[in-house]
mmCIF file of C-alpha atoms in Angstrom:
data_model
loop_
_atom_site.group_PDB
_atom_site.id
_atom_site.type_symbol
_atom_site.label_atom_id
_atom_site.label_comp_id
_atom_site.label_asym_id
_atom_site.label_seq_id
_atom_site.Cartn_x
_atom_site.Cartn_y
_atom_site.Cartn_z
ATOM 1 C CA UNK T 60 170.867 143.992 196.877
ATOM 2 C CA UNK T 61 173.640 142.824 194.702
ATOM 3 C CA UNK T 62 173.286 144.677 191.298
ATOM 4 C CA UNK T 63 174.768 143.093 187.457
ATOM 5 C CA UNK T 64 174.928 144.929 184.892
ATOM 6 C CA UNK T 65 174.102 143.675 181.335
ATOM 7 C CA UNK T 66 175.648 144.911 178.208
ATOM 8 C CA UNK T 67 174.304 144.587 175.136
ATOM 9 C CA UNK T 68 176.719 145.134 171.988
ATOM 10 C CA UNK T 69 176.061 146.567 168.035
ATOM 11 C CA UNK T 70 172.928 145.990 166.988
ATOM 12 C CA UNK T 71 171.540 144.127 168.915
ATOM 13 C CA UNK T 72 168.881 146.934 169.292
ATOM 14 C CA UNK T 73 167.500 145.663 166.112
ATOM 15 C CA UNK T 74 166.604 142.652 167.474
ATOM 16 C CA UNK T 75 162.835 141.442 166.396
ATOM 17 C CA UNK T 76 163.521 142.441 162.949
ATOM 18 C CA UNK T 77 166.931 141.970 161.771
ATOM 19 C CA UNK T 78 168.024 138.366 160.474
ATOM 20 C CA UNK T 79 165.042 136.605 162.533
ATOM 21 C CA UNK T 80 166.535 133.238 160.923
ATOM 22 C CA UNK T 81 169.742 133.430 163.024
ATOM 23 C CA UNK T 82 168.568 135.341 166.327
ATOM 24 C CA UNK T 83 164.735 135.073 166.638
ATOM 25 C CA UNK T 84 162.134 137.236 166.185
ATOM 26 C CA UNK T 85 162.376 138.000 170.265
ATOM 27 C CA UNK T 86 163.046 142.057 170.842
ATOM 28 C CA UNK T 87 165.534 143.545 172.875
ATOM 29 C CA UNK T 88 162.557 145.236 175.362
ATOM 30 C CA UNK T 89 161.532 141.451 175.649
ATOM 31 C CA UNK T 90 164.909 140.294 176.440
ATOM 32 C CA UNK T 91 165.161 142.691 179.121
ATOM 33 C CA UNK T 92 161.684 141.972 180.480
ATOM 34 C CA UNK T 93 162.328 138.320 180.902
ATOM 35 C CA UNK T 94 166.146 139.097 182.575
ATOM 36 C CA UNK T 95 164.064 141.566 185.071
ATOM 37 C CA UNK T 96 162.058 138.792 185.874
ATOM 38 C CA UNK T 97 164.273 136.384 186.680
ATOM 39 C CA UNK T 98 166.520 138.875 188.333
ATOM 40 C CA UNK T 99 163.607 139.836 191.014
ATOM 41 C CA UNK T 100 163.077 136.196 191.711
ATOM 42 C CA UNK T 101 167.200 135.981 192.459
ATOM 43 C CA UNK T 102 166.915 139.155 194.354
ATOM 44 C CA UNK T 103 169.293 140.932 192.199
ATOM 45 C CA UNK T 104 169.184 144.600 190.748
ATOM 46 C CA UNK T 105 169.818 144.795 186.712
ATOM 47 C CA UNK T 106 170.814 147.804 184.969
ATOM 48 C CA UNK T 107 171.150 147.587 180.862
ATOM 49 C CA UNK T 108 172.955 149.106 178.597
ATOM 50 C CA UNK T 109 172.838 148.975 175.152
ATOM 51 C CA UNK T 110 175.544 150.427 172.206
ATOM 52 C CA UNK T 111 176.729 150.784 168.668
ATOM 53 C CA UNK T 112 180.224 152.349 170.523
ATOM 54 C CA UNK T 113 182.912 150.081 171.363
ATOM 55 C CA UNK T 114 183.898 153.503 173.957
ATOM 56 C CA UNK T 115 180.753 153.438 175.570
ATOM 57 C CA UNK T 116 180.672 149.713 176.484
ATOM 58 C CA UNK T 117 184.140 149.791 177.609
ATOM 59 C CA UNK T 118 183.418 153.213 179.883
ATOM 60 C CA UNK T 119 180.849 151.010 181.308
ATOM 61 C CA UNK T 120 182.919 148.140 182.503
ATOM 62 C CA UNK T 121 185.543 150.238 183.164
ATOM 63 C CA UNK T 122 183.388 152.010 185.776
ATOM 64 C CA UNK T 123 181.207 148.665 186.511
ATOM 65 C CA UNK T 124 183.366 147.964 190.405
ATOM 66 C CA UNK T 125 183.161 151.847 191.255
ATOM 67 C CA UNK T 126 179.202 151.557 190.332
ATOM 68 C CA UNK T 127 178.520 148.851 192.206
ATOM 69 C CA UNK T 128 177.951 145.791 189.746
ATOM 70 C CA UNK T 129 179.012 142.492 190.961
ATOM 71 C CA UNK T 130 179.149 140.613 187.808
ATOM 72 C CA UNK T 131 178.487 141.530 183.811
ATOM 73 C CA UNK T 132 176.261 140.001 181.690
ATOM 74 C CA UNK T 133 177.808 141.093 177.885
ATOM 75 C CA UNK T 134 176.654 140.474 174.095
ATOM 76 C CA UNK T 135 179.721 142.079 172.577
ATOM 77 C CA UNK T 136 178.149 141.425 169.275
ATOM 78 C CA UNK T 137 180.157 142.293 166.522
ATOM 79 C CA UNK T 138 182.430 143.234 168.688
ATOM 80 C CA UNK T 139 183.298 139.818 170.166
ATOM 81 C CA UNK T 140 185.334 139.160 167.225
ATOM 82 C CA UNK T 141 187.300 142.298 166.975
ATOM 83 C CA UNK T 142 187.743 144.415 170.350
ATOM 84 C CA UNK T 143 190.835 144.072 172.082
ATOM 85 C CA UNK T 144 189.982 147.045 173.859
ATOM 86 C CA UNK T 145 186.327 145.433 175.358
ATOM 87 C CA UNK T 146 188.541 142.054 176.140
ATOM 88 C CA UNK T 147 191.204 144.436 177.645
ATOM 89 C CA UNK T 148 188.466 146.276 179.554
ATOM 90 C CA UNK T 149 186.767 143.356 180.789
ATOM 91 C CA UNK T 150 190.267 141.636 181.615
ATOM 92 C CA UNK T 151 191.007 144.856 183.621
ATOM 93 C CA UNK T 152 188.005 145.204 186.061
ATOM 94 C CA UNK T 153 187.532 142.817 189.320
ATOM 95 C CA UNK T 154 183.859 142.172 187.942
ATOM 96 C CA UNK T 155 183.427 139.009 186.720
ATOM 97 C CA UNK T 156 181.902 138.702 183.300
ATOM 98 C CA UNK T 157 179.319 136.007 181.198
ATOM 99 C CA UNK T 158 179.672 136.496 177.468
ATOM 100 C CA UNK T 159 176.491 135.288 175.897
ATOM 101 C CA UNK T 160 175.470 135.058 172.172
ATOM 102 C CA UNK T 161 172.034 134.191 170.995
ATOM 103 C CA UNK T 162 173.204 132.118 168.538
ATOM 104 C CA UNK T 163 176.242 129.334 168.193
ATOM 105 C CA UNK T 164 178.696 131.625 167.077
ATOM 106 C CA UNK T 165 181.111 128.183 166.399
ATOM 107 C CA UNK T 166 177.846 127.244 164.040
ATOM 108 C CA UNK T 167 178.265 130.450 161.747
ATOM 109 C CA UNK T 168 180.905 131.953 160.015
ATOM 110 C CA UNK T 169 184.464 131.030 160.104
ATOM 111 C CA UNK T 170 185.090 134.991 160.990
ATOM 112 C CA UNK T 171 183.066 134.507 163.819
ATOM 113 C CA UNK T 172 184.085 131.436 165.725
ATOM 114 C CA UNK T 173 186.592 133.352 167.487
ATOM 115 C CA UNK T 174 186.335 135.076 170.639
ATOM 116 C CA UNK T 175 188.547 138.224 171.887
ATOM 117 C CA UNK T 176 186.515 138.291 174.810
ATOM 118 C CA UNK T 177 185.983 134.773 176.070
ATOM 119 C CA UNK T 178 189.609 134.490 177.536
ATOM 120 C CA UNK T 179 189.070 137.256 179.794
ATOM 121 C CA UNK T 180 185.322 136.420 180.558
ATOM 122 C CA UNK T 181 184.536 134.090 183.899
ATOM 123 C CA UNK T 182 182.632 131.902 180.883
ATOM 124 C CA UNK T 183 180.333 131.585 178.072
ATOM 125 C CA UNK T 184 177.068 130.911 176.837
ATOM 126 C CA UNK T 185 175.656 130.703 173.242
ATOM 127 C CA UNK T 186 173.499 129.208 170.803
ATOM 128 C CA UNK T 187 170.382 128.883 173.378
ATOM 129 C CA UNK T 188 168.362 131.894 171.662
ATOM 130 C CA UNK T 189 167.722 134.137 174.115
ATOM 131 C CA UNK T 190 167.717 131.106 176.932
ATOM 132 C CA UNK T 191 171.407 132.052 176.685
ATOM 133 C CA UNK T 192 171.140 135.196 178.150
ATOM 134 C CA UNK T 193 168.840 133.695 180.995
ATOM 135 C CA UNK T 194 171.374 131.267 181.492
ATOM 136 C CA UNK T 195 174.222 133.380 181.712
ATOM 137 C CA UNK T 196 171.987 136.087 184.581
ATOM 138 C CA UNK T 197 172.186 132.615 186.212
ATOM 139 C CA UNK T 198 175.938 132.131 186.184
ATOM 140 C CA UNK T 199 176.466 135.660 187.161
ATOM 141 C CA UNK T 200 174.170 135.077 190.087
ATOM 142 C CA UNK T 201 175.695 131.584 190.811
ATOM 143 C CA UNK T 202 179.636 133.235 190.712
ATOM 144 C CA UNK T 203 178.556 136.432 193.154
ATOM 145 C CA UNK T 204 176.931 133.975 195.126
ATOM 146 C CA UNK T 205 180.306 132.065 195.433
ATOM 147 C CA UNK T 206 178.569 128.871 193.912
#
């Protein structure tokens, strides 16, 4: 069974609760629970991970080939807009990887509408609420399907 591993950045462990006018009122358990499902019906294996430490998500890519994930599904958060060490870790690693943001991050912010990690990601998905994330399981599927 092909396994992906999903990332989820700063945070985003607050989801539910924290600034339900930009990212929903949708938890991160719920997230998860919805990306399980869908991932059984592919016939994929997910494992999560969720940080506040820019070391701990790039230790997990870093590692993602040698542990067996086929493709990454990451919410860098915060950190899309300020890690070169995620991009570099993502850039590094023969795992293709989805970024996906809940909301439009072009739509917010000027600080925001820029993207360390999007040049070194096989694509990207935001501003679908948490139909981004579903959408980017499916591209990760789709590329380690060779579609």
């Amino acid at each position: 069974m092909r396994k992906i591993l999903v990332i989820h950045g700063p945070n985003l462990n607050l989801l539910g609760s924290r600034e339900t006018s930009v990212y929903g009122t949708t938890t991160l358990d719920e997230i998860n629970q919805k990306l399980t499902r869908l991932a059984k019906e592919r016939g994929v294996e997910l494992s999560f991970l969720q940080s506040n430490h820019e070391g701990d998500i790039v230790d997990a890519i870093g590692r993602s080939a040698k542990d067996g994930f086929t493709a990454i599904v990451i919410n860098p958060a915060a950190y899309t807009h300020t890690s070169v060490a995620i991009r570099d870790a993502v850039a590094a690693v023969a795992v293709p990887a989805i970024e996906v943001h809940l909301s439009n991050i072009y739509k917010r912010e000027e600080f925001r509408h820029q993207s360390l990690i999007a040049p070194a990601a096989a694509g990207q998905v935001s501003g679908f609420g948490v139909q981004s994330y579903l959408l980017g399981l499916e591209a990760a599927i789709g590329l380690v399907n060779g579609q």
